[in-house]
XYZ file of C-alpha atoms in Angstrom:
324
model
C 20.402 -37.797 -16.118
C 17.510 -36.756 -13.882
C 17.664 -33.175 -15.205
C 17.542 -34.377 -18.828
C 14.576 -36.616 -18.018
C 12.735 -33.714 -16.442
C 13.427 -31.554 -19.472
C 12.076 -34.251 -21.781
C 8.862 -34.611 -19.738
C 8.368 -30.877 -19.563
C 8.582 -30.384 -23.298
C 11.165 -29.575 -25.926
C 14.551 -28.583 -24.494
C 15.595 -24.924 -24.818
C 17.722 -23.974 -27.794
C 21.409 -24.224 -26.983
C 24.571 -23.088 -28.700
C 26.126 -25.706 -30.973
C 29.636 -24.972 -29.670
C 29.163 -24.472 -25.909
C 25.851 -26.285 -25.288
C 24.583 -23.323 -23.278
C 21.256 -21.542 -23.809
C 21.571 -18.728 -26.384
C 20.384 -15.199 -25.480
C 17.767 -15.230 -28.266
C 16.179 -18.541 -27.375
C 14.012 -17.167 -24.570
C 13.109 -14.116 -26.692
C 12.017 -16.330 -29.561
C 10.001 -18.491 -27.251
C 8.113 -15.585 -25.684
C 8.136 -13.130 -28.596
C 4.442 -12.284 -28.074
C 5.172 -10.901 -24.612
C 8.113 -8.865 -25.903
C 5.953 -7.492 -28.748
C 3.276 -6.523 -26.201
C 5.734 -4.575 -24.064
C 7.533 -2.963 -27.005
C 5.086 -0.095 -27.530
C 5.040 1.100 -23.870
C 8.811 0.767 -23.788
C 9.185 2.936 -26.904
C 6.813 5.473 -25.372
C 8.903 5.693 -22.202
C 12.131 6.057 -24.143
C 10.853 8.708 -26.552
C 8.793 10.814 -24.189
C 10.451 10.251 -20.810
C 14.155 9.451 -21.274
C 15.085 11.279 -24.474
C 13.828 14.666 -23.096
C 16.283 14.250 -20.215
C 19.003 15.378 -22.617
C 17.376 18.829 -22.745
C 17.343 19.152 -18.934
C 20.897 20.466 -19.105
C 19.621 23.830 -20.271
C 18.647 24.430 -16.627
C 22.386 24.897 -16.056
C 22.999 26.955 -19.175
C 22.055 30.371 -20.569
C 20.108 28.759 -23.356
C 19.904 30.665 -26.667
C 17.881 29.090 -29.448
C 20.288 30.177 -32.215
C 23.239 28.566 -30.418
C 21.414 25.383 -29.492
C 21.848 23.272 -26.379
C 25.486 22.398 -26.990
C 26.580 25.895 -27.936
C 24.890 27.709 -25.078
C 27.025 28.978 -22.168
C 27.160 27.081 -18.886
C 26.015 29.171 -15.889
C 25.835 26.517 -13.177
C 23.144 27.018 -10.547
C 22.427 30.611 -11.486
C 18.766 29.985 -12.431
C 18.096 27.884 -9.340
C 19.488 30.636 -7.108
C 17.391 33.184 -8.942
C 14.263 31.168 -8.272
C 15.075 30.607 -4.586
C 15.600 34.331 -4.051
C 12.530 35.322 -6.085
C 9.659 36.937 -4.222
C 7.407 34.385 -5.941
C 9.181 31.376 -4.427
C 7.426 31.042 -1.085
C 4.025 31.879 -2.517
C 4.363 29.275 -5.233
C 5.691 26.617 -2.838
C 2.963 27.381 -0.282
C 0.135 27.220 -2.844
C 1.490 24.018 -4.440
C 2.109 22.169 -1.141
C -1.177 23.201 0.428
C -3.143 22.213 -2.674
C -1.320 18.858 -2.910
C -1.769 18.025 0.760
C -5.409 19.082 0.646
C -5.999 16.816 -2.391
C -4.144 13.904 -0.777
C -5.776 14.098 2.673
C -9.267 14.734 1.365
C -9.242 12.478 -1.669
C -7.224 9.466 -0.519
C -9.916 7.814 1.726
C -12.878 8.170 -0.632
C -11.935 5.433 -3.199
C -11.326 3.039 -0.296
C -14.698 3.894 1.305
C -16.516 3.517 -2.019
C -14.791 0.180 -2.724
C -15.712 -1.151 0.718
C -19.349 -0.099 0.274
C -19.650 -1.594 -3.241
C -18.059 -4.814 -2.018
C -21.017 -5.440 0.287
C -23.793 -4.428 -2.137
C -26.040 -7.430 -2.765
C -27.996 -6.179 -5.750
C -25.991 -6.586 -8.956
C -28.037 -4.017 -10.856
C -27.620 -1.387 -8.138
C -23.882 -2.084 -7.876
C -23.347 -1.754 -11.637
C -25.415 1.448 -11.708
C -23.330 3.048 -8.951
C -20.145 1.939 -10.635
C -21.229 3.463 -13.976
C -22.308 6.743 -12.361
C -19.119 7.133 -10.326
C -16.748 5.999 -13.095
C -18.223 8.206 -15.864
C -16.847 11.594 -14.695
C -13.278 10.311 -14.986
C -13.617 10.185 -18.794
C -14.695 13.847 -19.017
C -11.890 16.019 -20.397
C -10.373 18.679 -18.188
C -11.643 21.462 -20.419
C -15.205 20.220 -20.269
C -14.918 19.623 -16.487
C -13.795 23.175 -15.863
C -16.589 24.448 -18.096
C -19.137 22.536 -15.990
C -17.635 23.964 -12.808
C -17.760 27.510 -14.145
C -21.376 27.132 -15.264
C -22.520 25.609 -11.958
C -20.802 28.340 -9.911
C -21.741 31.281 -12.105
C -22.994 34.101 -9.826
C -25.831 35.051 -12.217
C -27.183 31.771 -13.641
C -25.370 28.975 -11.845
C -27.289 26.225 -10.159
C -25.400 26.623 -6.877
C -26.299 30.305 -6.513
C -29.883 29.483 -7.596
C -30.175 27.097 -4.661
C -28.651 29.650 -2.317
C -31.164 32.234 -3.532
C -33.975 29.879 -2.455
C -32.759 30.290 1.090
C -32.457 34.036 0.819
C -28.652 34.165 0.422
C -26.912 36.628 -1.837
C -25.065 35.364 -4.942
C -21.453 34.404 -4.401
C -18.723 34.815 -6.984
C -16.979 31.553 -6.087
C -14.316 31.778 -8.803
C -13.566 35.348 -7.850
C -12.907 34.583 -4.191
C -9.321 33.401 -3.575
C -10.339 31.464 -0.473
C -12.700 29.192 -2.403
C -10.250 28.147 -5.120
C -8.555 25.235 -3.304
C -11.790 23.674 -2.136
C -13.384 23.936 -5.578
C -10.327 22.375 -7.177
C -10.003 19.516 -4.678
C -13.664 18.483 -4.311
C -14.356 18.630 -8.038
C -11.318 16.406 -8.514
C -12.601 13.951 -5.942
C -15.986 13.808 -7.689
C -14.276 13.198 -11.016
C -11.775 10.522 -9.961
C -13.202 8.696 -6.931
C -15.039 6.054 -8.989
C -12.095 5.202 -11.184
C -9.716 5.157 -8.236
C -11.735 2.554 -6.384
C -11.197 -0.019 -9.148
C -7.760 -0.855 -7.657
C -9.232 -1.447 -4.189
C -12.125 -3.517 -5.570
C -9.515 -5.739 -7.232
C -7.622 -6.034 -3.936
C -10.822 -6.885 -2.056
C -11.625 -9.653 -4.585
C -8.294 -11.332 -3.737
C -9.141 -11.718 -0.024
C -9.849 -15.294 0.986
C -13.671 -15.797 1.226
C -13.174 -18.316 4.021
C -12.192 -15.412 6.319
C -15.597 -13.774 5.782
C -17.381 -17.107 6.192
C -15.649 -17.698 9.549
C -16.437 -14.164 10.635
C -20.141 -14.576 9.755
C -20.282 -17.801 11.727
C -18.792 -15.960 14.703
C -21.492 -13.329 14.415
C -19.350 -10.430 13.064
C -21.196 -7.497 11.555
C -20.316 -5.958 8.222
C -18.503 -3.091 9.905
C -16.461 -5.549 11.941
C -15.609 -7.529 8.852
C -14.500 -4.337 7.095
C -12.319 -3.377 10.036
C -10.694 -6.744 10.775
C -10.625 -8.401 7.296
C -11.060 -5.960 4.424
C -8.990 -3.007 5.592
C -5.979 -5.158 6.600
C -6.307 -7.001 3.289
C -6.103 -3.850 1.144
C -3.602 -2.053 3.372
C -0.521 -3.021 1.258
C -2.218 -1.607 -1.866
C -3.217 1.531 0.021
C 0.340 2.092 1.209
C 1.696 1.670 -2.342
C -0.862 4.160 -3.646
C 0.042 6.574 -0.909
C 3.722 6.356 -1.749
C 3.051 6.948 -5.432
C 0.745 9.901 -4.708
C 3.405 11.401 -2.453
C 5.885 11.112 -5.328
C 3.695 13.546 -7.246
C 3.327 16.013 -4.375
C 4.318 19.031 -6.457
C 2.348 17.922 -9.539
C -1.110 19.381 -8.921
C -2.514 19.298 -12.437
C -1.325 22.069 -14.723
C -4.286 22.153 -17.139
C -7.099 22.341 -14.573
C -5.396 24.961 -12.440
C -4.592 27.135 -15.439
C -8.159 26.959 -16.754
C -9.636 27.805 -13.343
C -7.308 30.788 -12.856
C -8.397 34.389 -13.211
C -6.931 37.724 -11.996
C -9.138 37.636 -8.900
C -8.026 34.253 -7.519
C -4.411 34.352 -8.775
C -3.064 34.896 -5.249
C -4.022 31.370 -4.194
C -4.191 29.607 -7.547
C -0.683 30.245 -8.907
C 1.341 27.033 -8.549
C 4.741 25.917 -9.805
C 3.444 24.299 -13.000
C 1.485 27.372 -14.114
C 4.369 29.658 -13.238
C 6.773 27.533 -15.320
C 4.378 27.740 -18.261
C 4.051 31.489 -17.980
C 7.752 32.326 -17.667
C 8.870 29.684 -20.178
C 6.267 29.859 -22.970
C 3.589 32.479 -22.365
C 5.907 35.444 -21.690
C 7.653 37.361 -24.441
C 11.065 36.676 -22.874
C 10.615 32.891 -23.280
C 13.160 32.142 -20.550
C 13.592 28.448 -21.246
C 16.573 27.973 -18.918
C 14.863 29.553 -15.944
C 11.682 27.560 -16.421
C 13.668 24.356 -16.946
C 15.507 24.990 -13.670
C 12.216 25.358 -11.814
C 10.818 22.200 -13.373
C 13.954 20.250 -12.566
C 13.844 21.484 -8.958
C 10.270 20.249 -8.709
C 11.198 16.831 -10.063
C 14.102 16.467 -7.592
C 11.805 17.353 -4.661
C 9.266 14.763 -5.885
C 11.996 12.118 -6.086
C 13.256 12.918 -2.589
C 9.747 12.667 -1.152
C 9.149 9.380 -2.953
C 12.351 7.833 -1.565
C 11.682 9.218 1.925
C 8.103 7.923 2.164
C 9.151 4.564 0.748
C 11.884 4.322 3.395
C 9.395 5.170 6.128
C 7.124 2.384 4.859
C 10.038 -0.051 5.018
C 10.896 0.993 8.545
C 7.285 0.499 9.700
C 7.159 -2.966 8.079
C 4.640 -1.867 5.479
C 4.498 -2.588 1.764
C 6.960 -0.553 -0.309
C 7.898 0.016 -3.926
C 11.339 -1.539 -3.462
């Protein structure tokens, strides 16, 4: 009786089956159809572009021939994986990919947090909005345009960087032709492009911190740096750990388009990564070895999954936020 009274006061009772009196499966869907319609498009995107292509991953274990199709091609087991592991390119590709990923993660991870902390304490609204617009804008520049800007700025004959060096009497440097400069150019240009957009998440986390904590800290005479250290950083730490776990899950995904566009024969020794190698052996070469390239791509995905699970488990062990 009490339950029925509560249902009547809360609104109309949920639709129930005429025979059993239980709630029907479609009653909740009909009630919240707008939410289901909103999620339908992303769900279709995931199914079509993420899950359906998994069917083709089996060609990594086959000697795929286009005329025979996926089903008719011969199974070869782990032949293509073994070929890649014993290839003279394996250690060079793994080394370049891991070093570039770790460099990007270590150098780029703190900057969105630092920018968000600084913007959080800016008093002038006009200055804050101006900084946000300036730092966010590069994120919306396409990769092709971004690489074009980099090449123009670092051009040894007319680039602005070499023009500045010439003012100090230094000789022009062919930055894109020196293998040792490639990783730094790639990483720091990426930080400049994405740091503003990345700090949006941390600004949202900072806005959820209880203002009474800052008020109490100000009354106690805490400086802004002390408030950052003892209030803001602990407040955004769960979000930072989640972002770190997700970035680690993409350790071997370094950005195929940008690396490929920045490559040239002079810096290929340090710029060749797994993604560009897969593209070259699978599509760009005349052999079009789809099975071999699929095996390499599948290996990369498995390594990313293992790293994701491992880092998430470490976060759980250390009592930090985790994905699950």
